[in-house]
PDB file of C-alpha atoms and ligand atoms in Angstrom:
ATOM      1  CA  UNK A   7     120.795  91.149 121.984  1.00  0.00           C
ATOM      2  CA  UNK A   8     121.129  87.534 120.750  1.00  0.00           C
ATOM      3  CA  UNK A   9     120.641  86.513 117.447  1.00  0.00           C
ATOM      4  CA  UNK A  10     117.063  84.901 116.581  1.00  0.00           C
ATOM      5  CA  UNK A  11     118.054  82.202 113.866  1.00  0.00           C
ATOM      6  CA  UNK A  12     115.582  80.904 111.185  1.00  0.00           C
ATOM      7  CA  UNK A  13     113.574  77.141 112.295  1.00  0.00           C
ATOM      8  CA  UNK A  14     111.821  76.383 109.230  1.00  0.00           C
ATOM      9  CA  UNK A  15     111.001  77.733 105.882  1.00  0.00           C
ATOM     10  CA  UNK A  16     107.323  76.519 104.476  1.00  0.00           C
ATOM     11  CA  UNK A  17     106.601  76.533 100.958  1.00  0.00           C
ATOM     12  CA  UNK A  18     102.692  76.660 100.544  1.00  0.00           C
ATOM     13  CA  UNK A  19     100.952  73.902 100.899  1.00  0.00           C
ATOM     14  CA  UNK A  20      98.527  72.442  98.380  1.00  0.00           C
ATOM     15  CA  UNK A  21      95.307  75.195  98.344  1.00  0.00           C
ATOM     16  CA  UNK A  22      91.925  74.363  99.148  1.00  0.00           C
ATOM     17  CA  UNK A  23      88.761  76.711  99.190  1.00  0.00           C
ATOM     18  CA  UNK A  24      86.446  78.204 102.234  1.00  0.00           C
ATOM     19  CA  UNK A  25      83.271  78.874 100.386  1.00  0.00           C
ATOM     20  CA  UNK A  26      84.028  79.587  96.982  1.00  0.00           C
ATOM     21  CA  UNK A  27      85.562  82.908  97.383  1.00  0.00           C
ATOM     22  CA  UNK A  28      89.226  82.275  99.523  1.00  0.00           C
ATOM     23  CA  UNK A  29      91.310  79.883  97.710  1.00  0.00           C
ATOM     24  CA  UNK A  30      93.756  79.698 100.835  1.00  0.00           C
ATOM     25  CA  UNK A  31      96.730  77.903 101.834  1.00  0.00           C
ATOM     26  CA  UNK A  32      96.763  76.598 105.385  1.00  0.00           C
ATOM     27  CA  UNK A  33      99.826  77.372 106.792  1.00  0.00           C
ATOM     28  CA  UNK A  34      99.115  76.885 110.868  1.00  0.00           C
ATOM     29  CA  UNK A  35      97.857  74.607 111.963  1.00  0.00           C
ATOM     30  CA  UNK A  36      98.089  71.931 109.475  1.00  0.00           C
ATOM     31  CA  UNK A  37     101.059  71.446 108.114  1.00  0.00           C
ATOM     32  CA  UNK A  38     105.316  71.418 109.469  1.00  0.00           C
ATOM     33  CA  UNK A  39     105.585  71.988 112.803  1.00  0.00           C
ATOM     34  CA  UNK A  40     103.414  74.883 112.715  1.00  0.00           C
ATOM     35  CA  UNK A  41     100.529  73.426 115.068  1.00  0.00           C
ATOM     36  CA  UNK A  42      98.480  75.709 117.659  1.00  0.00           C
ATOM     37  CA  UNK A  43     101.041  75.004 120.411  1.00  0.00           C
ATOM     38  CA  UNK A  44     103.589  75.418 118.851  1.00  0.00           C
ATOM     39  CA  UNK A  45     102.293  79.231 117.325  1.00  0.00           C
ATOM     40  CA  UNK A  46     100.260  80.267 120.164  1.00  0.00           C
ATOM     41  CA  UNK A  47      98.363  83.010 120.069  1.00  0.00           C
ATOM     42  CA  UNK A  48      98.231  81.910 116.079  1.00  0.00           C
ATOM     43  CA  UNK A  49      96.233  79.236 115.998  1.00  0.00           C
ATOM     44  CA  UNK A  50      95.320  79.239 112.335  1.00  0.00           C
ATOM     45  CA  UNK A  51      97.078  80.918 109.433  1.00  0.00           C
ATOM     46  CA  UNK A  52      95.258  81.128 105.871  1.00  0.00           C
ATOM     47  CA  UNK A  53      97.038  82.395 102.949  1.00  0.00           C
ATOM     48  CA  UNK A  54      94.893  83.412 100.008  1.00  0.00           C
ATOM     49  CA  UNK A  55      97.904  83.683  97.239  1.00  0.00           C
ATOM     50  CA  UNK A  56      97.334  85.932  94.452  1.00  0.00           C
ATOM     51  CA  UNK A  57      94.569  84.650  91.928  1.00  0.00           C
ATOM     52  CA  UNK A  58      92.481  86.114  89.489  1.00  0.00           C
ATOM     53  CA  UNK A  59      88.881  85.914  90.010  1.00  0.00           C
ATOM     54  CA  UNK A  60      86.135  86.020  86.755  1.00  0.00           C
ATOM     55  CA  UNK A  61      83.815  88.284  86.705  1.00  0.00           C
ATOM     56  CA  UNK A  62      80.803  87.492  88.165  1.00  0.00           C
ATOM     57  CA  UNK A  63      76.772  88.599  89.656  1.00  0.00           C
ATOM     58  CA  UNK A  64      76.616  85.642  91.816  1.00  0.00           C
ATOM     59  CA  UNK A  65      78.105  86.411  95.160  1.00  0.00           C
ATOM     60  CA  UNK A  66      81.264  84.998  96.072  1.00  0.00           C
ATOM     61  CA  UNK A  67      81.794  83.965  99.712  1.00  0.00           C
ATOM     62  CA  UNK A  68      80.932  82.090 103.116  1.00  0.00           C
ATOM     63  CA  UNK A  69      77.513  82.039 104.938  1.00  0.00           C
ATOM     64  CA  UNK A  70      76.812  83.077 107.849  1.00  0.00           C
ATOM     65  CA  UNK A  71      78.803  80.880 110.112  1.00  0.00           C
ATOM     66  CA  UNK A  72      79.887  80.947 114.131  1.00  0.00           C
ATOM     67  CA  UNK A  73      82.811  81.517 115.935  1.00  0.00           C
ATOM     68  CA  UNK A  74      83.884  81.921 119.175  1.00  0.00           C
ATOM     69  CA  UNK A  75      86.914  81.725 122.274  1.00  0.00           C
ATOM     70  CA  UNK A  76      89.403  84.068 119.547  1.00  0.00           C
ATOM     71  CA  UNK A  77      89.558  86.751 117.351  1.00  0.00           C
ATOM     72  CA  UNK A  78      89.479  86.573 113.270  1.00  0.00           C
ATOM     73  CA  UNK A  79      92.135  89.092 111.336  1.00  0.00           C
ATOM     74  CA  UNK A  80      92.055  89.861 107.517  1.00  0.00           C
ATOM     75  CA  UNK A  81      94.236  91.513 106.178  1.00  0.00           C
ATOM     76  CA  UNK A  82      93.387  92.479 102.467  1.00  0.00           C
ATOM     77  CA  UNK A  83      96.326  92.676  99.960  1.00  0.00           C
ATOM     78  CA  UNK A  84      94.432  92.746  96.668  1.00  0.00           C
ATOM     79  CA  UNK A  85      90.325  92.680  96.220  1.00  0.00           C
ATOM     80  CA  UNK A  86      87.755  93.418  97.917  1.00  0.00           C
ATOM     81  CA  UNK A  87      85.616  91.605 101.320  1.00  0.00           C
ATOM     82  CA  UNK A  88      82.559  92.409 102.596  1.00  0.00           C
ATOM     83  CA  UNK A  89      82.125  91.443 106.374  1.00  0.00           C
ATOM     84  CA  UNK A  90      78.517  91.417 108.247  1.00  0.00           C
ATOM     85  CA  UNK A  91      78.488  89.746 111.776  1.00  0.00           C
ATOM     86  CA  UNK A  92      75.753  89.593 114.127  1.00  0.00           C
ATOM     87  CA  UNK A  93      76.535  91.737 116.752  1.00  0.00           C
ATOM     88  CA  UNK A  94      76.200  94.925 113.948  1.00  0.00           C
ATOM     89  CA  UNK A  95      79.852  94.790 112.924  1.00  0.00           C
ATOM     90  CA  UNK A  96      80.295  94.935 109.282  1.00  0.00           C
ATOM     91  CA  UNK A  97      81.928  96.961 106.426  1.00  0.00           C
ATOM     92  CA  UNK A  98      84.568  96.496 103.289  1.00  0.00           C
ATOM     93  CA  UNK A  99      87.972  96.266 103.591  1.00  0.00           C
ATOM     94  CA  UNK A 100      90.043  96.717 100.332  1.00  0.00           C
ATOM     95  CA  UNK A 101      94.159  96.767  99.634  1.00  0.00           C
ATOM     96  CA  UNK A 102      95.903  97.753 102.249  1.00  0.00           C
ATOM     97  CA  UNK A 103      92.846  97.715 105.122  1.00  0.00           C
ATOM     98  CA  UNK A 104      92.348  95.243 108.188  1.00  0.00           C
ATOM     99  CA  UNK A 105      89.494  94.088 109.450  1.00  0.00           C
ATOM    100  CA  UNK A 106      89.886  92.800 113.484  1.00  0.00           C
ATOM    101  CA  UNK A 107      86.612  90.935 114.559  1.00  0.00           C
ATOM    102  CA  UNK A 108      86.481  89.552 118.297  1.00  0.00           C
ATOM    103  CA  UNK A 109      84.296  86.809 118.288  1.00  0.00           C
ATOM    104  CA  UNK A 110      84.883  86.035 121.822  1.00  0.00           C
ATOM    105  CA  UNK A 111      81.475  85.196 123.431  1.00  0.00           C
ATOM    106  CA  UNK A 112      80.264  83.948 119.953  1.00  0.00           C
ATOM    107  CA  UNK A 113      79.019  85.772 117.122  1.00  0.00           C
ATOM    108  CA  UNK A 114      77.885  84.498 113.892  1.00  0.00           C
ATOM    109  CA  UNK A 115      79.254  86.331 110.508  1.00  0.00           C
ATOM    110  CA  UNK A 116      79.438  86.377 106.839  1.00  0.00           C
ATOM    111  CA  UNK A 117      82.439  87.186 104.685  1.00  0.00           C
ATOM    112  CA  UNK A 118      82.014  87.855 100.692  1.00  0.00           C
ATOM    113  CA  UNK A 119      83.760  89.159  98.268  1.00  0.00           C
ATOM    114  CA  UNK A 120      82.248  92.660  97.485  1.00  0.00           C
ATOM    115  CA  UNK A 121      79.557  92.710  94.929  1.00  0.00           C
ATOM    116  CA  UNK A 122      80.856  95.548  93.157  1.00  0.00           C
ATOM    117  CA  UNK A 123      84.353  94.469  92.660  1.00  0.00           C
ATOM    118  CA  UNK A 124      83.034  91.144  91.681  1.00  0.00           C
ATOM    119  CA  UNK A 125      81.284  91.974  89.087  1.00  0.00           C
ATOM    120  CA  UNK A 126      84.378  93.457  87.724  1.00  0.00           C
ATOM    121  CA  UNK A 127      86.587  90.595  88.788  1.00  0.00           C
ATOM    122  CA  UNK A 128      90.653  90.674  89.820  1.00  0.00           C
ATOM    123  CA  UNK A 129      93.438  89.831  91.864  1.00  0.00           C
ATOM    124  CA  UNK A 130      92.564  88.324  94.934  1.00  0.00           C
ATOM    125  CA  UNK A 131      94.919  88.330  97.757  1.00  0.00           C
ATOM    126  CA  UNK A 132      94.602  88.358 101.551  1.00  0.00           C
ATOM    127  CA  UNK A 133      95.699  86.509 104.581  1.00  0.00           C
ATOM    128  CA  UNK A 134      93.452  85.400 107.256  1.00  0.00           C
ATOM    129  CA  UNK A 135      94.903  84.710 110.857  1.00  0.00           C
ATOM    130  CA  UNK A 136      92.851  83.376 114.173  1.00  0.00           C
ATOM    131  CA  UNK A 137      94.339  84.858 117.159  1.00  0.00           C
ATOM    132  CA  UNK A 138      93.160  82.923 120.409  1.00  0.00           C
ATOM    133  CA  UNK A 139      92.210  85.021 124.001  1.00  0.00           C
ATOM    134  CA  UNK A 140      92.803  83.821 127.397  1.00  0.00           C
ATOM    135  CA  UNK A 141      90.645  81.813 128.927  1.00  0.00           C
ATOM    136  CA  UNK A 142      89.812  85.318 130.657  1.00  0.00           C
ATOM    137  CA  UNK A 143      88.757  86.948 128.207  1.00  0.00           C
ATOM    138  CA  UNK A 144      86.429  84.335 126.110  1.00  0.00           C
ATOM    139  CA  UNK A 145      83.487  85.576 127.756  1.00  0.00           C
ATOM    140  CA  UNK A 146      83.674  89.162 127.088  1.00  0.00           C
ATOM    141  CA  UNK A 147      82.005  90.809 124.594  1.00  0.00           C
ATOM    142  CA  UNK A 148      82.157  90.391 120.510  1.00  0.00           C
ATOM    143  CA  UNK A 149      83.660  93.673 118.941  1.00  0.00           C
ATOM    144  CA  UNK A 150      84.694  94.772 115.612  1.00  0.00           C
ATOM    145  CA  UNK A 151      87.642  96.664 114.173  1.00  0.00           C
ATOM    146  CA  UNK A 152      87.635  98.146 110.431  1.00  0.00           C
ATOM    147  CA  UNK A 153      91.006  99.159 109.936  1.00  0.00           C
ATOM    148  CA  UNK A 154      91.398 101.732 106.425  1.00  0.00           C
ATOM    149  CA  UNK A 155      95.119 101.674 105.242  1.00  0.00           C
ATOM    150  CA  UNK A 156      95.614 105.183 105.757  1.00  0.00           C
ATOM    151  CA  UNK A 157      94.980 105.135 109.694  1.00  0.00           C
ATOM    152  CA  UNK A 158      97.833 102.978 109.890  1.00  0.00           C
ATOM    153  CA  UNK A 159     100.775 103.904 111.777  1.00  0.00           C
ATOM    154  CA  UNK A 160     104.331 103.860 109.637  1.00  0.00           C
ATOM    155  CA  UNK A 161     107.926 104.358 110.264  1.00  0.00           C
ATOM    156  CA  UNK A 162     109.564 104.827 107.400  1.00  0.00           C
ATOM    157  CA  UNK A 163     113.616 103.742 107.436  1.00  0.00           C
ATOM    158  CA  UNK A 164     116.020 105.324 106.756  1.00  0.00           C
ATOM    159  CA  UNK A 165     117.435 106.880 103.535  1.00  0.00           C
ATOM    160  CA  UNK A 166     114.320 104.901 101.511  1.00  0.00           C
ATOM    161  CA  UNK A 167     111.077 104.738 100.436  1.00  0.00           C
ATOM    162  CA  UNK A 168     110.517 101.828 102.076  1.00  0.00           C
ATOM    163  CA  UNK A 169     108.492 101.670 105.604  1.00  0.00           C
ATOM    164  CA  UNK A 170     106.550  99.637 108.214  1.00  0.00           C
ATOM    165  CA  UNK A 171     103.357  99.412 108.719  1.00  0.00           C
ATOM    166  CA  UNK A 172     102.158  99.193 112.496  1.00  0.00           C
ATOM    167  CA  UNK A 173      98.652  96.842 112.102  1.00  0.00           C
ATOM    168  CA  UNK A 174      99.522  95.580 115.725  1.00  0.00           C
ATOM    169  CA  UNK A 175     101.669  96.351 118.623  1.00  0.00           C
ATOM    170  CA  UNK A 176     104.628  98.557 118.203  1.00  0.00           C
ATOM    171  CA  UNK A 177     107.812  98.832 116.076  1.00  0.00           C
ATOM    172  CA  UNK A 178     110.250 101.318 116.990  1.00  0.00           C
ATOM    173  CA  UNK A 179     108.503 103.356 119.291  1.00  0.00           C
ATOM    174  CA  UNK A 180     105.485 103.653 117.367  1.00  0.00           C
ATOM    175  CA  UNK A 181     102.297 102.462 118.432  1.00  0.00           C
ATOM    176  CA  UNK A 182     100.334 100.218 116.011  1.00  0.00           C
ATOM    177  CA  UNK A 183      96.424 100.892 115.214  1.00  0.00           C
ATOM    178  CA  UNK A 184      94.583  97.731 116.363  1.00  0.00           C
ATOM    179  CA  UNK A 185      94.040  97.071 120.357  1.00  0.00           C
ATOM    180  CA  UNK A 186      94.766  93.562 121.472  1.00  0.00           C
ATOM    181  CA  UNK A 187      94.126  91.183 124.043  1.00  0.00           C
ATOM    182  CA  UNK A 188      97.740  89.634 124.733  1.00  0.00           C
ATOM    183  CA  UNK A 189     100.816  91.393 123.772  1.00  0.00           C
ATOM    184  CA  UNK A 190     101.236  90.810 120.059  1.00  0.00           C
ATOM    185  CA  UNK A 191     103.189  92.651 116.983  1.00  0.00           C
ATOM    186  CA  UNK A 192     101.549  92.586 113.428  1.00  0.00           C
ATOM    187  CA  UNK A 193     103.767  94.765 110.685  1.00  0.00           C
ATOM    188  CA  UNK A 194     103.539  95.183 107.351  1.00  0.00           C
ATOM    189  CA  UNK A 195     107.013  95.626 105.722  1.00  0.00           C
ATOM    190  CA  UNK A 196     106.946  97.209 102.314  1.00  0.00           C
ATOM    191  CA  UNK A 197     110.649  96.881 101.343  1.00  0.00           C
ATOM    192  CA  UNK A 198     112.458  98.547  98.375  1.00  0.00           C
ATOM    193  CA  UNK A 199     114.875  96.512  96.447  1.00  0.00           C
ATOM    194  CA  UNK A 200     118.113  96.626  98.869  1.00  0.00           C
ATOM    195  CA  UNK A 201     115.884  98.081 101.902  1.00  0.00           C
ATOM    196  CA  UNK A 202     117.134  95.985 105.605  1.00  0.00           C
ATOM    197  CA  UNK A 203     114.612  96.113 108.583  1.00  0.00           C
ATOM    198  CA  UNK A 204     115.388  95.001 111.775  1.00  0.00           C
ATOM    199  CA  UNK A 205     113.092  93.534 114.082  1.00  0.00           C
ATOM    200  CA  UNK A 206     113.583  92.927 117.763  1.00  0.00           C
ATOM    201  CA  UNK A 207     111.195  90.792 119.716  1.00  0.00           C
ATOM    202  CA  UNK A 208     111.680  88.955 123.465  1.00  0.00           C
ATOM    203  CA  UNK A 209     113.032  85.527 122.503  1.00  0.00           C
ATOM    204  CA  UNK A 210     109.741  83.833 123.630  1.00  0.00           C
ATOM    205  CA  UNK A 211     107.260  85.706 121.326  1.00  0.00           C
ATOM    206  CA  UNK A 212     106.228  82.842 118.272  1.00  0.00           C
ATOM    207  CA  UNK A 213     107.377  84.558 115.150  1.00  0.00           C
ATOM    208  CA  UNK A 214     106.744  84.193 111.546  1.00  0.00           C
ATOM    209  CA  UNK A 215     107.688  85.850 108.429  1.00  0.00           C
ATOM    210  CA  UNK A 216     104.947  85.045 105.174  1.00  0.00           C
ATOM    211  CA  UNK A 217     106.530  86.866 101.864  1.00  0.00           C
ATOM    212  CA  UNK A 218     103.679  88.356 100.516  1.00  0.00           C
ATOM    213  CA  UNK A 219     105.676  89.643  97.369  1.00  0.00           C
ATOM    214  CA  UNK A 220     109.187  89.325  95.946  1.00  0.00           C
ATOM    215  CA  UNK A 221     111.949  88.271  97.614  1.00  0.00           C
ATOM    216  CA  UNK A 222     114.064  88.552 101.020  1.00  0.00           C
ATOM    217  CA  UNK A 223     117.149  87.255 102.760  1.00  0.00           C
ATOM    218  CA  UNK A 224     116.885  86.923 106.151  1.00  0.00           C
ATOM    219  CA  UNK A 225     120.164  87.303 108.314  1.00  0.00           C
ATOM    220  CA  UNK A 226     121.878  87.595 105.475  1.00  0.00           C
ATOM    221  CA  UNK A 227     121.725  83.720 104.762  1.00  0.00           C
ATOM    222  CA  UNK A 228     118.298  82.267 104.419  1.00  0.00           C
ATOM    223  CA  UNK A 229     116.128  83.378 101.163  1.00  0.00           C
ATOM    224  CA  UNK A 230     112.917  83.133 100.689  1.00  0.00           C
ATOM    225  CA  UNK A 231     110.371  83.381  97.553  1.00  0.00           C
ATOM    226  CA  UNK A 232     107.079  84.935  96.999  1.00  0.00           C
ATOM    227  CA  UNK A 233     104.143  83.034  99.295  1.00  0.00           C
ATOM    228  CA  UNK A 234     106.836  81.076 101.548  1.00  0.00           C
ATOM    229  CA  UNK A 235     106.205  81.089 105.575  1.00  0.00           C
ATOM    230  CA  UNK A 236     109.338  81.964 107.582  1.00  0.00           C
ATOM    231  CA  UNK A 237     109.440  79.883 111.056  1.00  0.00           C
ATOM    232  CA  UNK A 238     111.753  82.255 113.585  1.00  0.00           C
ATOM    233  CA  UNK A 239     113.149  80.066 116.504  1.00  0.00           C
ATOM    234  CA  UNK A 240     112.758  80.994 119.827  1.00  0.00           C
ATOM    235  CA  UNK A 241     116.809  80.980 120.088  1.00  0.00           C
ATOM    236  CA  UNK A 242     117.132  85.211 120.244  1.00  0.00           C
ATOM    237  CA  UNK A 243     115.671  88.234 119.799  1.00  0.00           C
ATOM    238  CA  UNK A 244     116.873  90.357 116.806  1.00  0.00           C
ATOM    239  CA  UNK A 245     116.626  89.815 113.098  1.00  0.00           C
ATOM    240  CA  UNK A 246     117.061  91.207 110.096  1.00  0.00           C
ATOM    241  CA  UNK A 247     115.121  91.017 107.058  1.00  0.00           C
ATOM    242  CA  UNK A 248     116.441  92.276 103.283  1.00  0.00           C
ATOM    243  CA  UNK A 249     114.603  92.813 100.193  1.00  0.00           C
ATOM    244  CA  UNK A 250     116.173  91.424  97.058  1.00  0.00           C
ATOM    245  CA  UNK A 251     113.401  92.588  95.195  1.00  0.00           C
ATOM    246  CA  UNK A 252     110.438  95.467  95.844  1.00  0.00           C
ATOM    247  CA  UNK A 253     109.207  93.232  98.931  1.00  0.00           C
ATOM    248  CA  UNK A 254     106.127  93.075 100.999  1.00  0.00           C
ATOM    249  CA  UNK A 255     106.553  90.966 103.697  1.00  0.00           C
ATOM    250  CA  UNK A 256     104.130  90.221 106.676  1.00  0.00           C
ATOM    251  CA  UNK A 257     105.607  90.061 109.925  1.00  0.00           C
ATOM    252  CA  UNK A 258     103.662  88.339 113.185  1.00  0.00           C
ATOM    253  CA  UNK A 259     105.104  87.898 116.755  1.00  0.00           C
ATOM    254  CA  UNK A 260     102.877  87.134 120.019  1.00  0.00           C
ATOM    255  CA  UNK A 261     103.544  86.270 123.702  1.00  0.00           C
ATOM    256  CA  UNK A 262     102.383  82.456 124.005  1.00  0.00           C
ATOM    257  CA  UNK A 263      98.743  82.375 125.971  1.00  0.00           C
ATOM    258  CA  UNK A 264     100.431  79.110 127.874  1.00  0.00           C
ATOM    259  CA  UNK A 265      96.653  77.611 128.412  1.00  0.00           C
ATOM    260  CA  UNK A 266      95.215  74.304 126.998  1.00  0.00           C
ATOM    261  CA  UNK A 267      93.730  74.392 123.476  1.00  0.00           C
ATOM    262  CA  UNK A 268      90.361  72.590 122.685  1.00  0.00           C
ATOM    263  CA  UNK A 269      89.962  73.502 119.103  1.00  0.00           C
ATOM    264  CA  UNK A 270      86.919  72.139 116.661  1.00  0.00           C
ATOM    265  CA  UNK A 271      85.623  73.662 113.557  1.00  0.00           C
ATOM    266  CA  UNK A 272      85.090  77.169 114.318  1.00  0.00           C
ATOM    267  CA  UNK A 273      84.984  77.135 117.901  1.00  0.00           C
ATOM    268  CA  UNK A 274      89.055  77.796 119.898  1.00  0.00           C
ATOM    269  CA  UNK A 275      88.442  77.009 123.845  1.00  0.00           C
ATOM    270  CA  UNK A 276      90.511  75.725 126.508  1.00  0.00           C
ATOM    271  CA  UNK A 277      88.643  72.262 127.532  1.00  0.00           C
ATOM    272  CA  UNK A 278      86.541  69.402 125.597  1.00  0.00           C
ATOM    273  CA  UNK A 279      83.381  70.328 128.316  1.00  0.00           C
ATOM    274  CA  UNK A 280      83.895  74.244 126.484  1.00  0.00           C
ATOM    275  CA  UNK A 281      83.429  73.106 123.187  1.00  0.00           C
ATOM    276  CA  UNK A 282      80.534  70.862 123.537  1.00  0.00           C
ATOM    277  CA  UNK A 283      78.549  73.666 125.547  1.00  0.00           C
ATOM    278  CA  UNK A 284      80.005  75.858 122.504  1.00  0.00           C
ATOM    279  CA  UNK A 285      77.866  73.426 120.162  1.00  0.00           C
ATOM    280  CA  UNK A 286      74.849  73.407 122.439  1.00  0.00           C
ATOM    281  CA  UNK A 287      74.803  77.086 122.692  1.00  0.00           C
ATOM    282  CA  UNK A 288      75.018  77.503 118.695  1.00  0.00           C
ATOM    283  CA  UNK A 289      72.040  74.785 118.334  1.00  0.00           C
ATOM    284  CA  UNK A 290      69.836  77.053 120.791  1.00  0.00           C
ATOM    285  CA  UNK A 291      70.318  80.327 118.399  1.00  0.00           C
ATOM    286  CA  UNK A 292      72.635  81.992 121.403  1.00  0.00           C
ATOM    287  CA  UNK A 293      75.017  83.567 118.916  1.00  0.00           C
ATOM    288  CA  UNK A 294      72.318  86.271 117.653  1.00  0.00           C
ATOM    289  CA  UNK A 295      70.647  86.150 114.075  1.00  0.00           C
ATOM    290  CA  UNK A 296      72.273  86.791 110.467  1.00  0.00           C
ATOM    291  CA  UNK A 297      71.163  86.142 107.171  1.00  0.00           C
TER     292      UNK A 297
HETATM  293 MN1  LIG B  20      84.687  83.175 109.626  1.00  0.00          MN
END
């Protein structure tokens, strides 16, 4: 095992808001060297920090819009979303839960925050990823994934409180509770103060770190704050992470899909003829109905 060194630490960048419900800081693909290349299968990273939301009776959130060629991937820290899509997927995902939509094909969806825990108001605080297909799998069919907090797998280490969540992929022999396309790994760690977690990953997997809350050390020399992105080169496998304070820390790792990327709004394909078929197909009402 070789030692996988840290790249690049990202503080967040300046926020901006999707709708008027995720006040998110894009971390891939905007900013550093963090493009869709570069974090393949991640090709966009949004960070909703913690903020406190009013209470409100006018819905908070994001008409129905349309994706397709990838998969969208919330996972809910603090608050409450509401998800509809048009293919009949829908439900709420609160602290802790994940919500896995394919879009593949194309679908058209909605995302609010729920109307209930609006009204009350709170801490908001989740992360949205994009994670791209193969060009094989574009075509296939839009599913949907509600993922409750208590279905997912978690190896708890040793001598501590502290344990892993499994979202995605495996840690440790365990299996995690989402299927995936292309190989990827997508852990929760909740870390006690003192707690070390390794993590072991082929050297080629694109691997980030996003402190979620408190503080870690990684290898025992890099820190990092509260809402800073870890970069992990692509110089080793094995890494250690170590909580200097109760720590939650998101950890993602993937197998590069080594295809072209033709990106554009919400539409991830592999050629500039894809995505302007994409647009025709969305103009002729071929993604289904939502209001
Ligand atoms: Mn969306």
């Amino acid at each position: 095992m070789k030692n996988r060194t840290v790249e690049l630490i990202a503080t967040p960048p300046e926020p901006r808001y999707v709708g008027d419900a995720f006040r998110v800081h894009n971390f891939i693909p905007s900013l550093y060297r963090l493009d869709m290349d570069r974090m393949t299968p991640f090709v966009l990273l949004d960070y909703a920090s913690k903020f406190y939301f009013s209470p409100t009776d006018t819905p908070r959130g994001v008409a129905p819009h349309p994706h397709k060629g990838f998969e969208t991937v919330t996972i809910a820290y603090k608050g409450k979303v509401a998800h509809h899509d048009s293919h009949g997927g829908g439900g709420v995902i609160g602290e802790g839960d994940v919500q896995w939509m394919t879009a593949a094909s194309g679908i058209l969806h909605k995302e609010f925050h729920e109307s209930e825990w609006s009204k009350q108001g709170g801490a908001f605080q989740m992360v949205q990823l994009w994670v791209n297909l193969p060009k094989k799998d574009k075509a296939s069919s839009p599913k949907y994934q509600a993922i409750i907090n208590a279905d997912i797998p978690r190896y708890r280490l040793e001598n501590s409180q502290s344990e892993i969540e499994i979202i995605a992929g495996e840690y440790k022999g365990i299996t995690g509770a989402a299927s995936t396309f292309t190989p990827i790994h997508m852990l929760n760690g909740r870390l006690m103060r003192g707690a070390k977690a390794d993590f072991t990953f082929p050297a080629n997997y694109n691997t980030i770190l996003l402190v979620v809350e408190g503080n870690i050390i990684v290898n025992n020399t890099d820190n990092v704050p509260t809402d800073n992105l870890v970069l992990m080169a692509n110089d080793g496998d094995g890494f250690q992470v170590e909580a200097t304070t109760d720590a939650l820390v998101l950890v993602l790792s993937g197998e590069p899909i080594d295809e072209p990327i033709a990106a554009r709004g919400p539409f991830v394909m592999n050629t500039e003829g894809e995505l302007k078929e994409t647009y025709l197909e969305f103009r002729e009402g071929k993604f289904g109905e939502l209001v």
